[in-house]
XYZ file of N, CA, C and O in Angstrom:
844
model
N -21.936 -3.096 54.488
C -21.301 -3.491 53.227
C -21.149 -2.257 52.343
O -22.066 -1.438 52.238
N -20.014 -2.124 51.702
C -19.718 -0.963 50.860
C -20.170 -1.236 49.435
O -19.770 -2.222 48.824
N -21.022 -0.378 48.932
C -21.435 -0.512 47.544
C -20.384 0.123 46.652
O -19.683 1.043 47.074
N -20.235 -0.348 45.404
C -19.160 0.142 44.523
C -19.144 1.645 44.318
O -18.095 2.248 44.196
N -20.339 2.271 44.267
C -20.377 3.696 43.948
C -20.562 4.584 45.179
O -20.966 5.730 45.090
N -20.286 4.013 46.332
C -20.488 4.767 47.569
C -19.178 5.344 48.085
O -18.201 4.630 48.243
N -19.147 6.617 48.400
C -17.990 7.218 49.052
C -18.046 6.825 50.518
O -19.058 6.989 51.182
N -16.944 6.315 51.031
C -16.934 5.895 52.427
C -17.031 7.097 53.348
O -16.476 8.156 53.079
N -17.718 6.920 54.432
C -17.716 7.923 55.484
C -16.462 7.688 56.308
O -16.326 6.664 56.986
N -15.519 8.591 56.195
C -14.229 8.406 56.834
C -14.311 8.816 58.298
O -14.723 9.933 58.620
N -13.935 7.936 59.170
C -14.070 8.183 60.599
C -12.781 8.668 61.232
O -12.793 9.555 62.076
N -11.672 8.083 60.834
C -10.417 8.374 61.516
C -9.772 9.651 61.006
O -9.994 10.078 59.876
N -8.967 10.258 61.859
C -8.230 11.461 61.481
C -7.272 11.167 60.335
O -7.091 11.989 59.430
N -6.666 9.983 60.350
C -5.722 9.598 59.298
C -6.434 9.489 57.949
O -5.923 9.958 56.930
N -7.622 8.909 57.938
C -8.372 8.766 56.695
C -8.756 10.125 56.136
O -8.708 10.353 54.919
N -9.134 11.032 57.017
C -9.469 12.383 56.567
C -8.247 13.073 55.969
O -8.352 13.814 54.977
N -7.094 12.810 56.551
C -5.856 13.382 56.033
C -5.558 12.848 54.636
O -5.195 13.609 53.724
N -5.726 11.531 54.444
C -5.496 10.926 53.142
C -6.459 11.506 52.105
O -6.071 11.813 50.971
N -7.711 11.647 52.489
C -8.715 12.180 51.578
C -8.346 13.600 51.136
O -8.425 13.937 49.951
N -7.897 14.420 52.080
C -7.526 15.792 51.764
C -6.329 15.827 50.815
O -6.301 16.611 49.858
N -5.346 14.942 51.044
C -4.170 14.874 50.183
C -4.560 14.486 48.763
O -4.073 15.063 47.782
N -5.442 13.504 48.638
C -5.876 13.040 47.319
C -6.671 14.122 46.594
O -6.485 14.348 45.392
N -7.541 14.795 47.328
C -8.337 15.863 46.718
C -7.448 17.015 46.256
O -7.612 17.560 45.160
N -6.471 17.388 47.096
C -5.575 18.494 46.750
C -4.687 18.146 45.554
O -4.282 19.030 44.792
N -4.371 16.851 45.411
C -3.536 16.408 44.295
C -4.320 16.320 42.994
O -3.743 16.138 41.917
N -5.630 16.455 43.083
C -6.459 16.398 41.883
C -6.663 14.994 41.353
O -6.937 14.802 40.170
N -6.521 13.978 42.214
C -6.698 12.590 41.788
C -8.111 12.350 41.284
O -9.078 12.778 41.906
N -8.213 11.695 40.138
C -9.493 11.267 39.610
C -9.455 9.751 39.485
O -8.755 9.212 38.644
N -10.149 9.083 40.350
C -10.131 7.631 40.285
C -10.581 7.001 41.583
O -11.304 7.610 42.375
N -10.131 5.790 41.778
C -10.538 5.017 42.935
C -9.306 4.495 43.670
O -8.372 3.977 43.056
N -9.284 4.655 44.963
C -8.193 4.142 45.791
C -8.780 3.182 46.812
O -9.726 3.514 47.534
N -8.244 1.980 46.852
C -8.691 0.983 47.814
C -7.485 0.461 48.583
O -6.474 0.101 47.981
N -7.600 0.438 49.888
C -6.513 -0.044 50.747
C -6.941 -1.345 51.412
O -8.017 -1.406 52.025
N -6.096 -2.361 51.261
C -6.340 -3.654 51.895
C -5.293 -3.910 52.979
O -4.132 -3.534 52.825
N -5.697 -4.550 54.034
C -4.776 -4.991 55.074
C -5.219 -6.361 55.551
O -6.389 -6.557 55.896
N -4.266 -7.308 55.541
C -4.577 -8.691 55.928
C -5.758 -9.239 55.112
O -6.668 -9.876 55.646
N -5.728 -8.925 53.810
C -6.708 -9.413 52.852
C -8.114 -8.852 53.077
O -9.084 -9.363 52.514
N -8.225 -7.814 53.887
C -9.513 -7.189 54.127
C -9.494 -5.743 53.649
O -8.513 -5.036 53.852
N -10.573 -5.330 53.029
C -10.664 -3.960 52.553
C -10.888 -3.028 53.744
O -11.861 -3.147 54.470
N -9.950 -2.102 53.933
C -10.017 -1.201 55.064
C -10.511 0.198 54.680
O -11.083 0.894 55.495
N -10.223 0.594 53.444
C -10.634 1.942 53.050
C -10.768 2.020 51.543
O -9.946 1.495 50.809
N -11.828 2.651 51.116
C -12.044 2.840 49.689
C -12.567 4.253 49.475
O -13.476 4.714 50.168
N -11.959 4.956 48.519
C -12.375 6.328 48.248
C -12.423 6.536 46.747
O -11.444 6.278 46.039
N -13.563 6.956 46.261
C -13.763 7.180 44.841
C -14.044 8.647 44.599
O -14.955 9.208 45.207
N -13.244 9.263 43.733
C -13.409 10.696 43.459
C -14.276 10.946 42.244
O -14.861 12.013 42.101
N -14.332 9.972 41.327
C -15.134 10.116 40.117
C -15.512 8.723 39.638
O -14.709 7.794 39.741
N -16.725 8.583 39.120
C -17.167 7.263 38.718
C -17.388 6.390 39.927
O -17.835 6.851 40.980
N -17.030 5.120 39.821
C -17.139 4.216 40.965
C -15.989 3.223 40.919
O -15.079 3.334 40.091
N -16.012 2.247 41.800
C -14.887 1.318 41.940
C -14.663 0.463 40.701
O -13.598 -0.139 40.550
N -15.645 0.399 39.815
C -15.508 -0.416 38.605
C -15.155 0.404 37.368
O -15.033 -0.138 36.277
N -15.001 1.706 37.536
C -14.712 2.568 36.392
C -13.270 2.401 35.926
O -12.380 2.051 36.710
N -13.036 2.663 34.639
C -11.691 2.644 34.054
C -11.264 4.072 33.762
O -12.088 4.902 33.368
N -9.970 4.348 33.935
C -9.446 5.694 33.768
C -8.202 5.669 32.879
O -7.543 4.644 32.742
N -7.886 6.817 32.291
C -6.625 6.949 31.573
C -5.467 6.806 32.552
O -5.485 7.418 33.621
N -4.453 6.007 32.198
C -3.311 5.840 33.102
C -2.148 6.752 32.728
O -1.158 6.834 33.454
N -2.263 7.420 31.561
C -1.255 8.399 31.158
C 0.159 7.819 31.240
O 0.420 6.755 30.715
N 1.079 8.481 31.930
C 2.490 8.091 31.884
C 2.821 6.838 32.683
O 3.951 6.346 32.617
N 1.857 6.279 33.405
C 2.084 4.964 34.012
C 2.370 3.946 32.912
O 3.042 2.934 33.128
N 1.893 4.243 31.702
C 2.138 3.373 30.552
C 3.633 3.167 30.310
O 4.050 2.113 29.812
N 4.439 4.149 30.651
C 5.884 4.035 30.401
C 6.493 2.859 31.154
O 7.379 2.166 30.646
N 6.065 2.619 32.375
C 6.582 1.487 33.144
C 6.244 0.174 32.451
O 7.059 -0.764 32.424
N 5.052 0.102 31.896
C 4.622 -1.114 31.211
C 5.375 -1.298 29.900
O 5.701 -2.418 29.509
N 5.654 -0.186 29.219
C 6.472 -0.246 28.001
C 7.877 -0.736 28.341
O 8.456 -1.561 27.612
N 8.425 -0.250 29.448
C 9.757 -0.698 29.882
C 9.751 -2.197 30.150
O 10.722 -2.902 29.835
N 8.658 -2.704 30.717
C 8.549 -4.149 30.947
C 8.578 -4.926 29.649
O 9.221 -5.989 29.556
N 7.912 -4.417 28.631
C 7.929 -5.066 27.314
C 9.330 -5.051 26.717
O 9.767 -6.032 26.094
N 10.038 -3.940 26.909
C 11.416 -3.839 26.418
C 12.294 -4.887 27.088
O 13.074 -5.605 26.426
N 12.194 -5.009 28.394
C 13.050 -5.954 29.120
C 12.719 -7.403 28.761
O 13.600 -8.251 28.725
N 11.455 -7.679 28.473
C 11.113 -9.033 28.034
C 11.757 -9.331 26.683
O 12.328 -10.418 26.482
N 11.691 -8.361 25.755
C 12.304 -8.562 24.441
C 13.806 -8.754 24.567
O 14.412 -9.563 23.848
N 14.427 -8.038 25.495
C 15.865 -8.192 25.725
C 16.172 -9.569 26.292
O 17.139 -10.226 25.892
N 15.336 -10.046 27.204
C 15.542 -11.384 27.785
C 15.384 -12.475 26.734
O 15.920 -13.574 26.877
N 14.648 -12.155 25.667
C 14.466 -13.098 24.553
C 15.534 -12.908 23.475
O 15.428 -13.485 22.385
N 16.544 -12.084 23.781
C 17.697 -11.844 22.895
C 17.306 -11.211 21.559
O 17.961 -11.454 20.536
N 16.263 -10.413 21.561
C 15.854 -9.736 20.333
C 16.673 -8.477 20.099
O 16.788 -8.012 18.966
N 17.228 -7.912 21.132
C 18.184 -6.811 21.061
C 18.739 -6.608 22.459
O 18.406 -7.351 23.385
N 19.621 -5.638 22.633
C 20.222 -5.406 23.933
C 20.105 -3.935 24.326
O 19.814 -3.072 23.492
N 20.361 -3.663 25.594
C 20.323 -2.289 26.087
C 21.389 -1.428 25.425
O 21.247 -0.210 25.323
N 22.469 -2.075 24.978
C 23.579 -1.342 24.368
C 23.381 -1.074 22.882
O 24.146 -0.305 22.291
N 22.398 -1.709 22.279
C 22.150 -1.480 20.853
C 21.841 -0.013 20.596
O 21.146 0.640 21.382
N 22.369 0.495 19.494
C 22.143 1.893 19.137
C 20.828 2.035 18.368
O 20.402 1.129 17.646
N 20.227 3.192 18.512
C 18.968 3.476 17.828
C 19.129 3.356 16.314
O 18.193 3.004 15.594
N 20.364 3.599 15.809
C 20.637 3.499 14.372
C 20.327 2.104 13.824
O 20.041 1.944 12.636
N 20.357 1.100 14.682
C 20.054 -0.270 14.261
C 18.599 -0.385 13.809
O 18.256 -1.218 12.969
N 17.746 0.440 14.371
C 16.311 0.373 14.089
C 15.822 1.568 13.264
O 15.031 1.407 12.347
N 16.317 2.750 13.616
C 15.910 3.977 12.934
C 17.146 4.849 12.701
O 17.446 5.751 13.482
N 17.893 4.566 11.622
C 19.144 5.295 11.365
C 18.948 6.784 11.093
O 19.913 7.552 11.181
N 17.734 7.192 10.768
C 17.497 8.603 10.468
C 17.153 9.439 11.704
O 16.922 10.642 11.602
N 17.159 8.826 12.884
C 17.005 9.602 14.120
C 18.283 10.412 14.341
O 19.388 9.873 14.190
N 18.186 11.687 14.679
C 19.398 12.490 14.913
C 20.302 11.853 15.977
O 19.827 11.433 17.032
N 21.601 11.729 15.640
C 22.609 11.136 16.534
C 22.293 9.671 16.877
O 22.723 9.157 17.914
N 21.572 8.999 15.996
C 21.147 7.617 16.244
C 22.315 6.671 16.473
O 22.188 5.671 17.186
N 23.487 6.972 15.890
C 24.640 6.080 16.023
C 25.233 6.101 17.434
O 26.029 5.215 17.786
N 24.864 7.092 18.237
C 25.403 7.198 19.598
C 24.370 6.964 20.696
O 24.729 6.688 21.840
N 23.106 7.069 20.359
C 22.042 6.898 21.354
C 21.682 5.423 21.471
O 21.400 4.755 20.474
N 21.694 4.909 22.684
C 21.397 3.497 22.922
C 19.956 3.310 23.389
O 19.263 4.261 23.776
N 19.519 2.069 23.383
C 18.213 1.726 23.935
C 18.150 2.138 25.400
O 17.129 2.644 25.876
N 19.255 1.937 26.124
C 19.304 2.333 27.528
C 19.095 3.839 27.679
O 18.406 4.283 28.606
N 19.670 4.623 26.774
C 19.449 6.073 26.808
C 17.959 6.407 26.702
O 17.463 7.296 27.406
N 17.275 5.705 25.821
C 15.840 5.940 25.676
C 15.101 5.571 26.957
O 14.233 6.321 27.429
N 15.442 4.435 27.527
C 14.791 3.992 28.769
C 15.005 4.982 29.901
O 14.093 5.265 30.686
N 16.216 5.507 29.990
C 16.559 6.420 31.075
C 16.221 7.871 30.751
O 16.396 8.752 31.582
N 15.739 8.110 29.535
C 15.454 9.470 29.063
C 16.702 10.354 29.131
O 16.666 11.480 29.620
N 17.784 9.821 28.629
C 19.047 10.568 28.554
C 19.516 10.682 27.107
O 20.701 10.844 26.841
N 18.571 10.581 26.166
C 18.920 10.530 24.745
C 19.319 11.881 24.167
O 19.993 11.941 23.138
N 18.871 12.966 24.789
C 19.104 14.291 24.221
C 18.133 14.638 23.113
O 18.267 15.676 22.467
N 17.159 13.766 22.880
C 16.170 14.012 21.825
C 14.970 14.769 22.379
O 14.566 14.550 23.520
N 14.431 15.656 21.558
C 13.177 16.309 21.927
C 12.417 16.681 20.664
O 13.009 16.888 19.600
N 11.097 16.724 20.759
C 10.277 17.026 19.572
C 10.292 18.512 19.251
O 10.393 19.354 20.142
N 10.189 18.822 17.973
C 10.128 20.224 17.561
C 8.698 20.627 17.219
O 8.442 21.777 16.870
N 7.784 19.680 17.296
C 6.386 19.966 16.989
C 5.519 18.819 17.459
O 5.984 17.947 18.201
N 4.265 18.790 17.047
C 3.371 17.687 17.422
C 3.944 16.357 16.984
O 4.484 16.236 15.886
N 3.854 15.371 17.860
C 4.444 14.065 17.557
C 3.466 13.167 16.820
O 2.334 12.987 17.244
N 3.892 12.620 15.717
C 3.086 11.665 14.994
C 2.486 12.212 13.712
O 2.563 13.400 13.418
N 1.914 11.308 12.943
C 1.351 11.599 11.631
C -0.137 11.885 11.771
O -0.882 11.091 12.349
N -0.574 13.010 11.287
C -1.995 13.345 11.369
C -2.506 13.759 9.991
O -1.941 14.667 9.384
N -3.532 13.108 9.465
C -4.255 12.011 10.116
C -3.420 10.730 10.150
O -2.553 10.530 9.296
N -3.684 9.885 11.138
C -2.927 8.642 11.312
C -3.159 7.696 10.137
O -4.288 7.489 9.702
N -2.078 7.138 9.604
C -2.167 6.149 8.531
C -1.740 4.762 9.004
O -2.479 3.795 8.892
N -0.521 4.671 9.524
C -0.026 3.411 10.065
C 1.134 3.717 11.013
O 1.624 4.849 11.062
N 1.569 2.719 11.731
C 2.594 2.937 12.758
C 3.923 3.388 12.166
O 4.623 4.225 12.745
N 4.301 2.832 11.005
C 5.581 3.202 10.418
C 5.570 4.661 9.962
O 6.531 5.408 10.198
N 4.482 5.069 9.315
C 4.369 6.469 8.897
C 4.357 7.392 10.106
O 4.937 8.484 10.090
N 3.736 6.928 11.157
C 3.686 7.701 12.398
C 5.090 7.892 12.966
O 5.462 8.999 13.392
N 5.877 6.818 12.962
C 7.249 6.886 13.474
C 8.099 7.821 12.619
O 8.865 8.644 13.147
N 7.988 7.704 11.310
C 8.814 8.521 10.419
C 8.492 10.010 10.529
O 9.397 10.857 10.488
N 7.218 10.327 10.690
C 6.835 11.729 10.851
C 7.384 12.274 12.170
O 7.879 13.413 12.247
N 7.336 11.471 13.211
C 7.850 11.879 14.505
C 9.361 12.115 14.430
O 9.882 13.102 14.961
N 10.065 11.202 13.746
C 11.515 11.329 13.606
C 11.878 12.586 12.823
O 12.827 13.293 13.162
N 11.110 12.863 11.800
C 11.338 14.055 10.977
C 11.272 15.332 11.819
O 11.992 16.305 11.562
N 10.442 15.327 12.840
C 10.255 16.494 13.694
C 11.006 16.376 15.015
O 10.638 16.993 16.008
N 12.075 15.560 15.031
C 12.854 15.354 16.247
C 14.175 16.120 16.188
O 14.867 16.115 15.166
N 14.518 16.751 17.280
C 15.749 17.539 17.397
C 16.684 16.881 18.405
O 16.245 16.316 19.405
N 17.988 16.935 18.137
C 18.983 16.425 19.080
C 19.640 17.594 19.809
O 20.196 18.503 19.179
N 19.555 17.548 21.123
C 20.153 18.583 21.964
C 21.389 17.999 22.640
O 21.280 17.236 23.608
N 22.564 18.315 22.149
C 23.808 17.735 22.650
C 23.999 17.981 24.138
O 24.548 17.129 24.849
N 23.554 19.115 24.615
C 23.744 19.452 26.025
C 22.960 18.526 26.955
O 23.324 18.345 28.115
N 21.905 17.908 26.446
C 21.087 17.013 27.270
C 21.458 15.541 27.124
O 20.900 14.694 27.821
N 22.377 15.234 26.215
C 22.765 13.831 26.027
C 23.455 13.319 27.297
O 24.405 13.925 27.789
N 22.974 12.203 27.818
C 23.527 11.627 29.040
C 22.941 12.204 30.316
O 23.285 11.772 31.406
N 22.032 13.161 30.160
C 21.391 13.781 31.325
C 19.894 13.466 31.292
O 19.290 13.374 30.238
N 19.328 13.322 32.467
C 17.912 13.041 32.546
C 17.077 14.193 32.025
O 17.228 15.326 32.478
N 16.220 13.915 31.048
C 15.362 14.944 30.466
C 14.056 14.263 30.074
O 14.004 13.514 29.100
N 13.004 14.486 30.845
C 11.742 13.771 30.660
C 11.118 14.109 29.305
O 10.720 15.246 29.067
N 11.067 13.094 28.450
C 10.505 13.268 27.117
C 9.658 12.053 26.752
O 10.141 10.915 26.747
N 8.373 12.281 26.440
C 7.520 11.193 25.953
C 8.106 10.556 24.700
O 7.941 9.362 24.454
N 8.784 11.365 23.921
C 9.368 10.933 22.655
C 10.206 9.667 22.798
O 10.144 8.769 21.958
N 11.011 9.583 23.865
C 11.886 8.419 24.062
C 11.083 7.122 24.110
O 11.477 6.104 23.536
N 9.955 7.161 24.813
C 9.177 5.932 24.973
C 8.308 5.625 23.756
O 7.977 4.465 23.500
N 7.953 6.641 23.001
C 7.267 6.370 21.742
C 8.224 5.668 20.787
O 7.851 4.717 20.093
N 9.482 6.105 20.773
C 10.495 5.411 19.960
C 10.662 3.965 20.417
O 10.761 3.047 19.598
N 10.688 3.753 21.713
C 10.819 2.393 22.238
C 9.646 1.520 21.798
O 9.827 0.347 21.443
N 8.452 2.089 21.791
C 7.281 1.303 21.378
C 7.390 0.903 19.906
O 7.025 -0.215 19.526
N 7.932 1.784 19.071
C 8.109 1.453 17.654
C 9.232 0.425 17.468
O 9.151 -0.432 16.583
N 10.273 0.516 18.283
C 11.349 -0.490 18.232
C 10.778 -1.865 18.589
O 11.121 -2.877 17.956
N 9.906 -1.901 19.594
C 9.266 -3.161 19.972
C 8.501 -3.759 18.792
O 8.549 -4.973 18.550
N 7.795 -2.909 18.058
C 7.044 -3.393 16.907
C 7.975 -3.946 15.831
O 7.684 -4.983 15.214
N 9.110 -3.276 15.618
C 10.070 -3.718 14.604
C 10.635 -5.100 14.931
O 10.683 -5.982 14.072
N 11.091 -5.285 16.170
C 11.786 -6.535 16.504
C 10.828 -7.705 16.683
O 11.232 -8.870 16.559
N 9.556 -7.412 16.982
C 8.588 -8.485 17.205
C 7.695 -8.742 16.000
O 7.057 -9.794 15.921
N 7.629 -7.771 15.084
C 6.740 -7.935 13.942
C 5.276 -7.927 14.331
O 4.435 -8.508 13.634
N 4.970 -7.278 15.460
C 3.593 -7.177 15.941
C 3.330 -5.760 16.430
O 4.264 -5.024 16.757
N 2.067 -5.408 16.517
C 1.726 -4.079 16.995
C 1.976 -3.965 18.494
O 1.970 -4.972 19.223
N 2.196 -2.740 18.926
C 2.383 -2.499 20.363
C 1.167 -2.992 21.146
O 1.307 -3.599 22.215
N -0.013 -2.752 20.621
C -1.231 -3.163 21.317
C -1.271 -4.679 21.503
O -1.621 -5.179 22.577
N -0.903 -5.420 20.462
C -0.873 -6.882 20.565
C 0.138 -7.332 21.611
O -0.145 -8.216 22.438
N 1.325 -6.743 21.588
C 2.360 -7.095 22.559
C 1.898 -6.794 23.985
O 2.119 -7.587 24.905
N 1.268 -5.651 24.158
C 0.780 -5.255 25.478
C -0.283 -6.231 25.987
O -0.236 -6.697 27.135
N -1.223 -6.559 25.122
C -2.284 -7.484 25.531
C -1.738 -8.857 25.869
O -2.162 -9.485 26.844
N -0.777 -9.344 25.074
C -0.211 -10.669 25.298
C 0.586 -10.749 26.591
O 0.658 -11.814 27.229
N 1.208 -9.632 26.992
C 2.030 -9.659 28.211
C 1.236 -9.326 29.467
O 1.497 -9.895 30.534
N 0.271 -8.446 29.330
C -0.430 -7.961 30.520
C -1.916 -8.338 30.571
O -2.370 -8.962 31.544
N -2.657 -7.967 29.551
C -4.110 -8.083 29.636
C -4.589 -9.525 29.708
O -5.371 -9.895 30.603
N -4.107 -10.383 28.799
C -4.600 -11.757 28.759
C -4.093 -12.605 29.930
O -4.898 -13.260 30.602
N -2.785 -12.615 30.232
C -2.319 -13.436 31.357
C -2.924 -13.026 32.704
O -3.199 -13.875 33.556
N -3.111 -11.726 32.894
C -3.650 -11.232 34.161
C -5.174 -11.186 34.164
O -5.777 -10.815 35.169
N -5.783 -11.534 33.039
C -7.238 -11.556 32.896
C -7.857 -10.218 33.294
O -8.810 -10.153 34.084
N -7.286 -9.166 32.734
C -7.777 -7.818 33.029
C -9.059 -7.558 32.242
O -9.041 -7.565 31.021
N -10.124 -7.323 32.936
C -11.436 -7.153 32.304
C -11.797 -5.695 32.068
O -12.745 -5.409 31.341
N -11.074 -4.784 32.696
C -11.400 -3.366 32.578
C -10.235 -2.577 31.999
O -9.972 -1.446 32.385
N -9.517 -3.202 31.078
C -8.343 -2.564 30.477
C -8.436 -2.609 28.960
O -8.673 -3.666 28.379
N -8.244 -1.456 28.338
C -8.210 -1.396 26.876
C -7.522 -0.106 26.461
O -7.143 0.698 27.311
N -7.365 0.081 25.155
C -6.746 1.289 24.632
C -7.819 2.332 24.346
O -8.961 1.993 24.020
N -7.433 3.586 24.445
C -8.407 4.663 24.347
C -9.066 4.729 22.972
O -10.153 5.289 22.818
N -8.427 4.110 21.964
C -9.023 4.127 20.621
C -9.947 2.927 20.375
O -10.414 2.721 19.259
N -10.248 2.156 21.417
C -11.201 1.051 21.263
C -12.564 1.617 20.867
O -12.857 2.801 21.085
N -13.409 0.761 20.265
C -14.723 1.261 19.845
C -15.568 1.624 21.062
O -15.311 1.182 22.180
N -16.574 2.423 20.818
C -17.392 2.959 21.906
C -18.082 1.863 22.714
O -18.240 1.992 23.936
N -18.468 0.779 22.070
C -19.108 -0.320 22.789
C -18.156 -0.934 23.801
O -18.535 -1.226 24.943
N -16.894 -1.132 23.384
C -15.907 -1.708 24.284
C -15.625 -0.765 25.448
O -15.523 -1.197 26.604
N -15.500 0.525 25.159
C -15.249 1.497 26.225
C -16.413 1.531 27.214
O -16.213 1.715 28.423
N -17.611 1.322 26.696
C -18.770 1.268 27.576
C -18.725 0.023 28.451
O -19.053 0.066 29.641
N -18.288 -1.094 27.879
C -18.216 -2.356 28.619
C -17.233 -2.274 29.784
O -17.451 -2.874 30.842
N -16.123 -1.543 29.584
C -15.130 -1.447 30.659
C -15.386 -0.232 31.552
O -14.584 0.078 32.423
N -16.525 0.440 31.311
C -16.932 1.593 32.110
C -15.840 2.655 32.123
O -15.410 3.131 33.171
N -15.390 3.005 30.912
C -14.351 4.025 30.785
C -14.899 5.391 31.154
O -15.923 5.826 30.631
N -14.212 6.068 32.052
C -14.638 7.383 32.500
C -13.763 8.434 31.854
O -12.599 8.611 32.221
N -14.301 9.109 30.849
C -13.548 10.158 30.178
C -13.580 11.398 31.045
O -14.647 11.864 31.449
N -12.392 11.940 31.342
C -12.327 13.065 32.276
C -12.405 14.432 31.597
O -12.192 15.459 32.233
N -12.688 14.418 30.305
C -12.878 15.690 29.620
C -11.629 16.268 28.997
O -11.692 17.241 28.260
N -10.446 15.659 29.260
C -9.228 16.205 28.697
C -9.041 15.740 27.262
O -9.535 14.689 26.868
N -8.359 16.546 26.472
C -8.047 16.151 25.105
C -6.994 15.061 25.114
O -6.010 15.141 25.846
N -7.200 14.033 24.316
C -6.256 12.920 24.243
C -5.501 12.998 22.929
O -6.106 12.991 21.859
N -4.179 13.067 23.000
C -3.346 13.079 21.805
C -3.151 11.641 21.356
O -2.392 10.886 21.951
N -3.865 11.240 20.315
C -3.838 9.849 19.882
C -2.469 9.418 19.387
O -2.125 8.245 19.421
N -1.656 10.370 18.941
C -0.329 10.033 18.439
C 0.630 9.691 19.571
O 1.631 9.027 19.386
N 0.333 10.174 20.794
C 1.248 9.992 21.903
C 0.746 8.953 22.899
O 1.519 8.452 23.701
N -0.533 8.647 22.859
C -1.109 7.826 23.917
C -0.629 6.388 23.887
O -0.764 5.676 24.873
N -0.040 5.942 22.788
C 0.403 4.562 22.697
C 1.433 4.210 23.750
O 1.397 3.130 24.323
N 2.357 5.109 24.021
C 3.449 4.760 24.937
C 3.575 5.724 26.106
O 4.404 5.527 26.978
N 2.802 6.741 26.150
C 2.949 7.681 27.239
C 1.628 7.932 27.945
O 1.545 8.669 28.883
């Protein structure tokens, strides 16, 4: 029987290959492979199988899911321009929600994103917009920017009248009964309860909401 904090002794050549790939990639976490409903392989690089880790940009996929749900509820459309929500964003009259989703907005930050010290979500959005630059050459072209998804998270708050955290919990955490999921700004007791494993990296609290 495999204990949660035990590294498996890998027997097969294929398993050793997978382990080497994961180690070389710098993965910090737990990988479990199931086949026919049976656990075939489990490898933990830090913590144990019950530990919680930062998901970083995986959050963007979940934010996109929240956007599509709001669209299905007719709260806005992919074609809506950013000017409908934040008219002071550079070139907001031409940038669509779809542009933000696809990261083809041409927007990029000119400095640290967000309001420091943090006051509230609206002030955070306005400070970020103030420090946003429009690059015409990148409009319509893929350009990976966390900024696009932070804007999407604020748009979600505007159209729903609720915080991003509340929307996220209502769509994912509560229905799926996730017991080891929370936001990095949760109190220390909660982080201890979900066995959060801090990997030592600095966390930008202004960006972690959507990226």
